Short mmCIF file of N, CA and C in Angstrom, two decimals:
data_model
loop_
_atom_site.label_atom_id
_atom_site.label_comp_id
_atom_site.label_asym_id
_atom_site.label_seq_id
_atom_site.Cartn_x
_atom_site.Cartn_y
_atom_site.Cartn_z
N UNK A 292 18.66 10.00 -16.17
CA UNK A 292 17.88 9.48 -15.06
C UNK A 292 17.69 7.98 -15.25
N UNK A 293 17.75 7.27 -14.16
CA UNK A 293 17.48 5.84 -14.19
C UNK A 293 16.21 5.57 -13.41
N UNK A 294 15.61 4.43 -13.68
CA UNK A 294 14.36 4.08 -13.01
C UNK A 294 14.61 2.87 -12.12
N UNK A 295 14.19 2.96 -10.88
CA UNK A 295 14.31 1.85 -9.95
C UNK A 295 13.05 1.00 -10.05
N UNK A 296 13.19 -0.30 -10.22
CA UNK A 296 12.00 -1.15 -10.31
C UNK A 296 11.39 -1.48 -8.96
N UNK A 297 12.00 -1.02 -7.87
CA UNK A 297 11.54 -1.54 -6.58
C UNK A 297 11.09 -0.49 -5.56
N UNK A 298 10.99 0.77 -5.93
CA UNK A 298 10.60 1.81 -4.97
C UNK A 298 9.24 2.38 -5.34
N UNK A 299 8.37 2.47 -4.34
CA UNK A 299 7.11 3.22 -4.48
C UNK A 299 7.20 4.41 -3.55
N UNK A 300 6.79 5.57 -4.03
CA UNK A 300 6.73 6.76 -3.19
C UNK A 300 5.26 7.03 -2.88
N UNK A 301 4.97 7.27 -1.60
CA UNK A 301 3.61 7.54 -1.14
C UNK A 301 3.56 8.96 -0.60
N UNK A 302 2.61 9.75 -1.10
CA UNK A 302 2.36 11.10 -0.61
C UNK A 302 0.91 11.15 -0.17
N UNK A 303 0.67 11.52 1.09
CA UNK A 303 -0.69 11.67 1.60
C UNK A 303 -0.99 13.15 1.69
N UNK A 304 -2.08 13.55 1.05
CA UNK A 304 -2.47 14.96 0.98
C UNK A 304 -3.74 15.21 1.77
N UNK A 305 -3.77 16.35 2.42
CA UNK A 305 -5.01 16.88 2.99
C UNK A 305 -4.89 18.40 3.00
N UNK A 306 -5.59 19.04 2.07
CA UNK A 306 -5.63 20.50 1.99
C UNK A 306 -4.23 21.12 2.03
N UNK A 307 -3.34 20.58 1.22
CA UNK A 307 -1.95 21.05 1.24
C UNK A 307 -1.69 22.21 0.29
N UNK A 308 -2.71 22.65 -0.41
CA UNK A 308 -2.56 23.83 -1.26
C UNK A 308 -1.43 23.70 -2.24
N UNK A 309 -0.69 24.80 -2.42
CA UNK A 309 0.40 24.85 -3.40
C UNK A 309 1.58 23.97 -3.01
N UNK A 310 1.67 23.55 -1.75
CA UNK A 310 2.79 22.70 -1.34
C UNK A 310 2.79 21.38 -2.09
N UNK A 311 1.61 20.80 -2.30
CA UNK A 311 1.54 19.50 -2.96
C UNK A 311 2.14 19.56 -4.36
N UNK A 312 1.80 20.57 -5.13
CA UNK A 312 2.34 20.68 -6.49
C UNK A 312 3.86 20.78 -6.48
N UNK A 313 4.42 21.58 -5.58
CA UNK A 313 5.88 21.70 -5.51
C UNK A 313 6.51 20.37 -5.10
N UNK A 314 5.90 19.68 -4.16
CA UNK A 314 6.38 18.37 -3.73
C UNK A 314 6.44 17.41 -4.92
N UNK A 315 5.36 17.37 -5.70
CA UNK A 315 5.29 16.45 -6.83
C UNK A 315 6.25 16.84 -7.94
N UNK A 316 6.43 18.13 -8.17
CA UNK A 316 7.41 18.58 -9.17
C UNK A 316 8.81 18.12 -8.78
N UNK A 317 9.15 18.27 -7.50
CA UNK A 317 10.46 17.83 -7.03
C UNK A 317 10.60 16.32 -7.15
N UNK A 318 9.54 15.61 -6.88
CA UNK A 318 9.56 14.15 -6.99
C UNK A 318 9.78 13.72 -8.44
N UNK A 319 9.18 14.41 -9.36
CA UNK A 319 9.34 14.10 -10.78
C UNK A 319 10.78 14.36 -11.24
N UNK A 320 11.52 15.21 -10.54
CA UNK A 320 12.88 15.59 -10.93
C UNK A 320 13.96 14.73 -10.27
N UNK A 321 13.58 13.62 -9.68
CA UNK A 321 14.56 12.76 -9.01
C UNK A 321 15.56 12.17 -10.00
N UNK A 322 16.80 12.05 -9.58
CA UNK A 322 17.82 11.40 -10.41
C UNK A 322 17.59 9.89 -10.47
N UNK A 323 16.92 9.34 -9.48
CA UNK A 323 16.51 7.94 -9.46
C UNK A 323 14.99 7.94 -9.36
N UNK A 324 14.33 7.59 -10.45
CA UNK A 324 12.88 7.66 -10.47
C UNK A 324 12.26 6.42 -9.82
N UNK A 325 11.21 6.59 -9.05
CA UNK A 325 10.54 5.44 -8.44
C UNK A 325 9.75 4.66 -9.48
N UNK A 326 9.52 3.40 -9.19
CA UNK A 326 8.69 2.58 -10.08
C UNK A 326 7.24 3.02 -10.01
N UNK A 327 6.82 3.47 -8.83
CA UNK A 327 5.43 3.90 -8.65
C UNK A 327 5.37 5.12 -7.75
N UNK A 328 4.39 5.97 -8.00
CA UNK A 328 4.06 7.08 -7.10
C UNK A 328 2.57 6.97 -6.83
N UNK A 329 2.21 6.95 -5.55
CA UNK A 329 0.82 6.90 -5.13
C UNK A 329 0.52 8.13 -4.30
N UNK A 330 -0.44 8.91 -4.72
CA UNK A 330 -0.87 10.10 -3.99
C UNK A 330 -2.26 9.81 -3.45
N UNK A 331 -2.37 9.81 -2.12
CA UNK A 331 -3.66 9.54 -1.47
C UNK A 331 -4.19 10.87 -0.94
N UNK A 332 -5.41 11.21 -1.35
CA UNK A 332 -6.02 12.44 -0.88
C UNK A 332 -7.05 12.13 0.19
N UNK A 333 -6.89 12.76 1.34
CA UNK A 333 -7.77 12.57 2.49
C UNK A 333 -8.94 13.55 2.46
N UNK A 334 -9.73 13.51 1.37
CA UNK A 334 -10.95 14.32 1.24
C UNK A 334 -10.67 15.82 1.33
N UNK A 335 -9.66 16.27 0.61
CA UNK A 335 -9.33 17.70 0.59
C UNK A 335 -10.47 18.51 -0.01
N UNK A 336 -10.56 19.75 0.45
CA UNK A 336 -11.58 20.68 -0.06
C UNK A 336 -10.96 21.95 -0.62
N UNK A 337 -9.63 22.00 -0.71
CA UNK A 337 -8.95 23.23 -1.13
C UNK A 337 -8.55 23.25 -2.60
N UNK A 338 -8.90 22.22 -3.36
CA UNK A 338 -8.54 22.18 -4.77
C UNK A 338 -7.11 21.74 -5.04
N UNK A 339 -6.40 21.30 -4.03
CA UNK A 339 -4.99 20.93 -4.21
C UNK A 339 -4.80 19.73 -5.14
N UNK A 340 -5.84 18.95 -5.35
CA UNK A 340 -5.73 17.78 -6.24
C UNK A 340 -6.16 18.09 -7.68
N UNK A 341 -6.69 19.28 -7.91
CA UNK A 341 -7.23 19.62 -9.22
C UNK A 341 -6.17 19.52 -10.32
N UNK A 342 -6.45 18.74 -11.34
CA UNK A 342 -5.60 18.63 -12.51
C UNK A 342 -4.37 17.75 -12.36
N UNK A 343 -4.15 17.16 -11.20
CA UNK A 343 -2.93 16.37 -11.01
C UNK A 343 -2.88 15.12 -11.87
N UNK A 344 -4.03 14.48 -12.06
CA UNK A 344 -4.06 13.27 -12.89
C UNK A 344 -3.60 13.57 -14.31
N UNK A 345 -3.91 14.76 -14.82
CA UNK A 345 -3.49 15.13 -16.17
C UNK A 345 -2.00 15.49 -16.21
N UNK A 346 -1.50 16.15 -15.18
CA UNK A 346 -0.09 16.55 -15.17
C UNK A 346 0.85 15.38 -14.85
N UNK A 347 0.33 14.38 -14.15
CA UNK A 347 1.15 13.22 -13.75
C UNK A 347 0.40 11.94 -14.13
N UNK A 348 0.24 11.68 -15.44
CA UNK A 348 -0.62 10.56 -15.87
C UNK A 348 -0.10 9.17 -15.50
N UNK A 349 1.18 9.04 -15.23
CA UNK A 349 1.74 7.73 -14.89
C UNK A 349 1.63 7.39 -13.40
N UNK A 350 1.16 8.33 -12.63
CA UNK A 350 1.07 8.13 -11.19
C UNK A 350 -0.34 7.74 -10.79
N UNK A 351 -0.46 7.12 -9.64
CA UNK A 351 -1.76 6.67 -9.15
C UNK A 351 -2.30 7.67 -8.12
N UNK A 352 -3.53 8.11 -8.31
CA UNK A 352 -4.18 9.04 -7.40
C UNK A 352 -5.39 8.36 -6.79
N UNK A 353 -5.43 8.36 -5.47
CA UNK A 353 -6.51 7.72 -4.73
C UNK A 353 -7.22 8.82 -3.95
N UNK A 354 -8.48 9.04 -4.27
CA UNK A 354 -9.26 10.08 -3.59
C UNK A 354 -10.21 9.42 -2.60
N UNK A 355 -10.00 9.69 -1.33
CA UNK A 355 -10.85 9.12 -0.29
C UNK A 355 -12.04 10.04 -0.03
N UNK A 356 -13.17 9.45 0.31
CA UNK A 356 -14.39 10.23 0.56
C UNK A 356 -14.38 10.91 1.92
N UNK A 357 -13.55 10.39 2.84
CA UNK A 357 -13.42 11.03 4.15
C UNK A 357 -11.97 10.99 4.57
N UNK A 358 -11.61 11.86 5.49
CA UNK A 358 -10.25 11.93 5.98
C UNK A 358 -10.02 10.77 6.94
N UNK A 359 -9.21 9.82 6.50
CA UNK A 359 -8.93 8.64 7.32
C UNK A 359 -7.71 8.83 8.21
N UNK A 360 -6.99 9.94 8.02
CA UNK A 360 -5.80 10.20 8.81
C UNK A 360 -4.53 9.74 8.10
N UNK A 361 -3.42 10.19 8.62
CA UNK A 361 -2.11 9.92 8.04
C UNK A 361 -1.81 8.43 7.97
N UNK A 362 -1.97 7.73 9.09
CA UNK A 362 -1.59 6.32 9.15
C UNK A 362 -2.41 5.46 8.20
N UNK A 363 -3.72 5.58 8.27
CA UNK A 363 -4.59 4.74 7.43
C UNK A 363 -4.38 5.02 5.94
N UNK A 364 -4.20 6.28 5.57
CA UNK A 364 -3.99 6.62 4.16
C UNK A 364 -2.67 6.04 3.65
N UNK A 365 -1.62 6.13 4.44
CA UNK A 365 -0.34 5.55 4.04
C UNK A 365 -0.44 4.03 3.94
N UNK A 366 -1.08 3.41 4.92
CA UNK A 366 -1.23 1.95 4.90
C UNK A 366 -2.00 1.49 3.66
N UNK A 367 -3.03 2.23 3.29
CA UNK A 367 -3.80 1.91 2.09
C UNK A 367 -2.90 1.88 0.85
N UNK A 368 -2.07 2.88 0.72
CA UNK A 368 -1.16 2.95 -0.43
C UNK A 368 -0.14 1.81 -0.41
N UNK A 369 0.43 1.54 0.75
CA UNK A 369 1.42 0.46 0.86
C UNK A 369 0.78 -0.87 0.48
N UNK A 370 -0.45 -1.09 0.88
CA UNK A 370 -1.15 -2.32 0.53
C UNK A 370 -1.32 -2.48 -0.98
N UNK A 371 -1.34 -1.39 -1.71
CA UNK A 371 -1.48 -1.44 -3.17
C UNK A 371 -0.14 -1.56 -3.89
N UNK A 372 0.94 -1.28 -3.20
CA UNK A 372 2.27 -1.29 -3.82
C UNK A 372 2.95 -2.65 -3.64
N UNK A 373 2.23 -3.71 -3.96
CA UNK A 373 2.75 -5.06 -3.74
C UNK A 373 3.93 -5.41 -4.64
N UNK A 374 4.13 -4.66 -5.70
CA UNK A 374 5.22 -4.93 -6.64
C UNK A 374 6.52 -4.22 -6.27
N UNK A 375 6.55 -3.54 -5.14
CA UNK A 375 7.73 -2.77 -4.74
C UNK A 375 8.36 -3.33 -3.46
N UNK A 376 9.68 -3.32 -3.43
CA UNK A 376 10.42 -3.79 -2.25
C UNK A 376 10.58 -2.70 -1.21
N UNK A 377 10.61 -1.45 -1.65
CA UNK A 377 10.85 -0.31 -0.77
C UNK A 377 9.73 0.70 -0.91
N UNK A 378 9.35 1.30 0.22
CA UNK A 378 8.33 2.34 0.25
C UNK A 378 8.97 3.62 0.79
N UNK A 379 8.90 4.68 0.02
CA UNK A 379 9.37 5.99 0.48
C UNK A 379 8.15 6.84 0.79
N UNK A 380 8.09 7.36 1.99
CA UNK A 380 7.00 8.25 2.38
C UNK A 380 7.51 9.68 2.27
N UNK A 381 6.64 10.55 1.75
CA UNK A 381 7.02 11.95 1.58
C UNK A 381 5.80 12.82 1.86
N UNK A 382 5.92 13.69 2.83
CA UNK A 382 4.81 14.61 3.13
C UNK A 382 4.69 15.65 2.01
N UNK A 383 3.49 16.16 1.78
CA UNK A 383 3.30 17.13 0.69
C UNK A 383 4.02 18.46 0.91
N UNK A 384 4.41 18.76 2.13
CA UNK A 384 5.17 19.98 2.37
C UNK A 384 6.66 19.69 2.52
N UNK A 385 7.08 18.50 2.07
CA UNK A 385 8.50 18.13 2.05
C UNK A 385 8.95 18.17 0.59
N UNK A 386 9.96 18.95 0.33
CA UNK A 386 10.42 19.16 -1.04
C UNK A 386 11.77 18.47 -1.22
N UNK A 387 11.72 17.28 -1.78
CA UNK A 387 12.91 16.45 -1.90
C UNK A 387 13.92 17.05 -2.87
N UNK A 388 15.17 17.00 -2.48
CA UNK A 388 16.24 17.38 -3.39
C UNK A 388 16.30 16.35 -4.51
N UNK A 389 16.85 16.71 -5.67
CA UNK A 389 16.84 15.80 -6.82
C UNK A 389 17.48 14.43 -6.55
N UNK A 390 18.43 14.36 -5.63
CA UNK A 390 19.11 13.09 -5.37
C UNK A 390 18.57 12.37 -4.12
N UNK A 391 17.39 12.76 -3.64
CA UNK A 391 16.83 12.19 -2.41
C UNK A 391 16.72 10.66 -2.48
N UNK A 392 16.02 10.14 -3.48
CA UNK A 392 15.87 8.68 -3.57
C UNK A 392 17.19 7.99 -3.87
N UNK A 393 18.00 8.61 -4.69
CA UNK A 393 19.31 8.02 -5.01
C UNK A 393 20.15 7.87 -3.74
N UNK A 394 20.17 8.90 -2.91
CA UNK A 394 20.95 8.84 -1.66
C UNK A 394 20.38 7.77 -0.71
N UNK A 395 19.06 7.68 -0.64
CA UNK A 395 18.45 6.66 0.22
C UNK A 395 18.83 5.26 -0.26
N UNK A 396 18.79 5.04 -1.56
CA UNK A 396 19.15 3.72 -2.08
C UNK A 396 20.64 3.43 -1.94
N UNK A 397 21.47 4.46 -1.96
CA UNK A 397 22.89 4.26 -1.67
C UNK A 397 23.06 3.79 -0.23
N UNK A 398 22.26 4.34 0.67
CA UNK A 398 22.30 3.89 2.07
C UNK A 398 21.85 2.44 2.19
N UNK A 399 20.85 2.05 1.42
CA UNK A 399 20.40 0.65 1.41
C UNK A 399 21.55 -0.26 1.01
N UNK A 400 22.29 0.13 -0.02
CA UNK A 400 23.43 -0.68 -0.47
C UNK A 400 24.54 -0.70 0.56
N UNK A 401 24.77 0.41 1.23
CA UNK A 401 25.84 0.51 2.22
C UNK A 401 25.51 -0.25 3.50
N UNK A 402 24.22 -0.29 3.86
CA UNK A 402 23.78 -0.93 5.09
C UNK A 402 22.68 -1.95 4.76
N UNK A 403 23.01 -3.09 4.15
CA UNK A 403 21.99 -4.02 3.67
C UNK A 403 21.14 -4.66 4.77
N UNK A 404 21.60 -4.65 6.01
CA UNK A 404 20.80 -5.23 7.10
C UNK A 404 19.81 -4.24 7.70
N UNK A 405 19.91 -2.99 7.34
CA UNK A 405 19.01 -1.96 7.86
C UNK A 405 17.78 -1.89 6.96
N UNK A 406 16.61 -1.73 7.57
CA UNK A 406 15.36 -1.78 6.81
C UNK A 406 14.54 -0.49 6.88
N UNK A 407 15.05 0.53 7.58
CA UNK A 407 14.39 1.84 7.65
C UNK A 407 15.46 2.92 7.57
N UNK A 408 15.20 3.94 6.77
CA UNK A 408 16.16 5.02 6.58
C UNK A 408 15.46 6.36 6.66
N UNK A 409 16.04 7.27 7.40
CA UNK A 409 15.49 8.62 7.52
C UNK A 409 16.23 9.59 6.62
N UNK A 410 15.72 10.79 6.57
CA UNK A 410 16.31 11.84 5.75
C UNK A 410 16.79 12.99 6.62
N UNK A 411 17.72 13.74 6.09
CA UNK A 411 18.21 14.97 6.70
C UNK A 411 17.23 16.05 6.25
N UNK A 412 16.34 16.47 7.14
CA UNK A 412 15.28 17.41 6.77
C UNK A 412 15.57 18.81 7.28
N UNK A 413 15.54 19.77 6.36
CA UNK A 413 15.75 21.18 6.70
C UNK A 413 14.48 21.97 6.41
N UNK A 414 14.33 23.09 7.09
CA UNK A 414 13.24 24.00 6.76
C UNK A 414 13.46 24.53 5.35
N UNK A 415 12.39 24.75 4.60
CA UNK A 415 12.55 25.20 3.22
C UNK A 415 12.72 26.70 3.10
N UNK A 416 12.57 27.42 4.19
CA UNK A 416 12.78 28.87 4.16
C UNK A 416 14.08 29.27 4.86
N UNK A 417 14.76 28.30 5.44
CA UNK A 417 16.02 28.59 6.12
C UNK A 417 16.88 27.33 6.10
N UNK A 418 18.00 27.40 6.73
CA UNK A 418 18.94 26.29 6.72
C UNK A 418 18.92 25.54 8.06
N UNK A 419 17.82 25.64 8.79
CA UNK A 419 17.73 24.97 10.08
C UNK A 419 17.21 23.55 9.92
N UNK A 420 17.78 22.65 10.70
CA UNK A 420 17.39 21.25 10.67
C UNK A 420 16.02 21.08 11.33
N UNK A 421 15.12 20.41 10.64
CA UNK A 421 13.85 19.99 11.25
C UNK A 421 14.09 18.71 12.05
N UNK A 422 14.92 17.83 11.51
CA UNK A 422 15.26 16.60 12.21
C UNK A 422 16.07 15.68 11.32
N UNK A 423 16.84 14.82 11.97
CA UNK A 423 17.61 13.79 11.27
C UNK A 423 17.27 12.41 11.80
N UNK A 424 16.09 12.29 12.36
CA UNK A 424 15.62 11.02 12.91
C UNK A 424 15.05 11.22 14.29
N UNK A 425 14.25 10.27 14.71
CA UNK A 425 13.63 10.34 16.03
C UNK A 425 14.45 9.52 17.02
N UNK A 426 14.64 10.08 18.19
CA UNK A 426 15.50 9.50 19.23
C UNK A 426 14.69 9.32 20.51
N UNK A 427 14.96 8.24 21.22
CA UNK A 427 14.39 8.03 22.55
C UNK A 427 15.51 8.04 23.57
N UNK A 428 15.28 8.73 24.66
CA UNK A 428 16.21 8.71 25.79
C UNK A 428 15.81 7.56 26.71
N UNK A 429 16.72 7.07 27.49
CA UNK A 429 16.44 5.99 28.43
C UNK A 429 15.32 6.37 29.40
N UNK A 430 15.11 7.65 29.64
CA UNK A 430 14.04 8.13 30.52
C UNK A 430 12.67 8.04 29.87
N UNK A 431 12.63 7.77 28.56
CA UNK A 431 11.36 7.70 27.85
C UNK A 431 11.03 8.96 27.07
N UNK A 432 11.86 9.98 27.19
CA UNK A 432 11.63 11.23 26.46
C UNK A 432 12.05 11.03 24.99
N UNK A 433 11.17 11.45 24.09
CA UNK A 433 11.47 11.35 22.66
C UNK A 433 11.72 12.75 22.10
N UNK A 434 12.58 12.84 21.11
CA UNK A 434 12.82 14.13 20.46
C UNK A 434 13.36 13.90 19.05
N UNK A 435 13.41 14.97 18.28
CA UNK A 435 13.95 14.94 16.93
C UNK A 435 15.44 15.25 17.00
N UNK A 436 16.25 14.33 16.55
CA UNK A 436 17.70 14.54 16.58
C UNK A 436 18.07 15.75 15.73
N UNK A 437 18.91 16.60 16.27
CA UNK A 437 19.47 17.78 15.61
C UNK A 437 18.46 18.89 15.32
N UNK A 438 17.27 18.81 15.88
CA UNK A 438 16.23 19.82 15.61
C UNK A 438 16.73 21.22 15.98
N UNK A 439 16.56 22.17 15.04
CA UNK A 439 16.91 23.56 15.29
C UNK A 439 18.35 23.93 15.02
N UNK A 440 19.20 22.94 14.73
CA UNK A 440 20.60 23.24 14.43
C UNK A 440 20.73 23.70 12.98
N UNK A 441 21.79 24.43 12.69
CA UNK A 441 22.09 24.80 11.31
C UNK A 441 22.63 23.57 10.59
N UNK A 442 22.24 23.41 9.34
CA UNK A 442 22.69 22.22 8.61
C UNK A 442 24.21 22.21 8.46
N UNK A 443 24.84 23.37 8.46
CA UNK A 443 26.30 23.43 8.35
C UNK A 443 26.99 22.92 9.61
N UNK A 444 26.25 22.81 10.72
CA UNK A 444 26.82 22.31 11.97
C UNK A 444 26.78 20.79 12.05
N UNK A 445 26.10 20.15 11.12
CA UNK A 445 25.95 18.69 11.14
C UNK A 445 26.93 18.09 10.15
N UNK A 446 27.83 17.25 10.62
CA UNK A 446 28.75 16.59 9.71
C UNK A 446 28.56 15.08 9.70
N UNK A 447 27.50 14.61 10.31
CA UNK A 447 27.20 13.18 10.38
C UNK A 447 26.61 12.72 9.05
N UNK A 448 27.16 11.69 8.47
CA UNK A 448 26.64 11.13 7.23
C UNK A 448 25.59 10.05 7.51
N UNK A 449 25.76 9.34 8.62
CA UNK A 449 24.81 8.28 8.97
C UNK A 449 24.89 8.06 10.47
N UNK A 450 23.97 7.28 10.97
CA UNK A 450 23.97 6.96 12.39
C UNK A 450 22.67 6.29 12.77
N UNK A 451 22.71 5.60 13.88
CA UNK A 451 21.53 4.88 14.35
C UNK A 451 20.53 5.83 15.00
N UNK A 452 19.26 5.63 14.69
CA UNK A 452 18.16 6.39 15.28
C UNK A 452 17.11 5.40 15.76
N UNK A 453 16.19 5.86 16.60
CA UNK A 453 15.11 4.98 17.04
C UNK A 453 14.16 4.71 15.88
N UNK A 454 13.81 5.76 15.16
CA UNK A 454 12.93 5.61 14.00
C UNK A 454 13.11 6.80 13.06
N UNK A 455 12.88 6.58 11.78
CA UNK A 455 12.90 7.72 10.86
C UNK A 455 11.59 8.48 10.93
N UNK A 456 11.64 9.76 10.68
CA UNK A 456 10.41 10.55 10.59
C UNK A 456 9.78 10.25 9.23
N UNK A 457 8.53 9.83 9.24
CA UNK A 457 7.86 9.41 8.01
C UNK A 457 7.53 10.57 7.07
N UNK A 458 7.91 11.79 7.43
CA UNK A 458 7.73 12.92 6.51
C UNK A 458 8.62 12.77 5.28
N UNK A 459 9.72 12.03 5.42
CA UNK A 459 10.65 11.79 4.31
C UNK A 459 11.54 10.61 4.70
N UNK A 460 11.05 9.40 4.44
CA UNK A 460 11.76 8.21 4.90
C UNK A 460 11.56 7.05 3.93
N UNK A 461 12.41 6.05 4.07
CA UNK A 461 12.36 4.85 3.24
C UNK A 461 12.27 3.63 4.14
N UNK A 462 11.34 2.73 3.83
CA UNK A 462 11.12 1.52 4.62
C UNK A 462 11.11 0.30 3.70
N UNK A 463 11.66 -0.79 4.17
CA UNK A 463 11.46 -2.07 3.49
C UNK A 463 9.97 -2.38 3.56
N UNK A 464 9.34 -2.66 2.42
CA UNK A 464 7.91 -2.94 2.43
C UNK A 464 7.61 -4.19 3.25
N UNK A 465 8.43 -5.23 3.12
CA UNK A 465 8.19 -6.47 3.87
C UNK A 465 8.22 -6.22 5.38
N UNK A 466 9.22 -5.50 5.84
CA UNK A 466 9.33 -5.22 7.28
C UNK A 466 8.19 -4.32 7.74
N UNK A 467 7.83 -3.34 6.93
CA UNK A 467 6.71 -2.46 7.26
C UNK A 467 5.42 -3.26 7.41
N UNK A 468 5.19 -4.18 6.49
CA UNK A 468 3.98 -5.01 6.54
C UNK A 468 4.02 -5.97 7.73
N UNK A 469 5.18 -6.57 8.01
CA UNK A 469 5.32 -7.47 9.16
C UNK A 469 5.02 -6.75 10.46
N UNK A 470 5.36 -5.47 10.53
CA UNK A 470 5.11 -4.68 11.74
C UNK A 470 3.66 -4.22 11.83
N UNK A 471 2.88 -4.44 10.79
CA UNK A 471 1.48 -4.04 10.80
C UNK A 471 1.22 -2.64 10.28
N UNK A 472 2.23 -2.02 9.66
CA UNK A 472 2.05 -0.67 9.13
C UNK A 472 2.05 0.37 10.23
N UNK A 473 1.52 1.55 9.90
CA UNK A 473 1.42 2.63 10.88
C UNK A 473 0.19 2.42 11.75
N UNK A 474 0.29 2.84 13.01
CA UNK A 474 -0.86 2.80 13.93
C UNK A 474 -1.70 4.03 13.74
#
C-alpha cells in the first residue's frame, strides 16, 4: 500500500448503525491510503460512533452537538483539511472497493484539467447501478446516469457528467472552496 500526501476522505455520519463500521473498514483497506480521514458525526444517537476513535486512532473524529445536515458537516471537514489538494466524499453506507481512491487518482492523472470525479456506484446487495454521475437534460430534468442498469451492461470507462454524486466522489479542494462548498 502507498500513501497519498494530498487526499482527505470525509465521511459524514448520522445514525448509520453498522454501515459506518463497514464503510470505515473498507476505507482502511484502500490500495492508496489517504493522508487524512475525517469522520463528522451529526449528533447520532444510535451508538454508531462508539469506539471508533480507539479502532482508528490516526483518523480525526468530529462530534457535533446538533445535526447540521450533510452540506454543513462536509464543509466543516473540508475547512479543516487545508493540507490536502483533493477531497474524497464517502457516505457511510457506501462501501468502497479496495482500489477506489487509486482509480480516482488515476483519473486525475489521465484528465488533469478536470477537477471533479464521480464513482461507478452499485447497490451492495445486487449488481444494479445506483448511478455513474448526475446528468441534466436541456429541459431542466435531472437524473442519475445509468440508474437501475446492471453493471455488466455498462462499458463506459469515463465520460462527462453535470456533477458527481457526493456519496462517493473526488473534488479538487481549491475548486470546491472557490465554489463556496456545498449549499
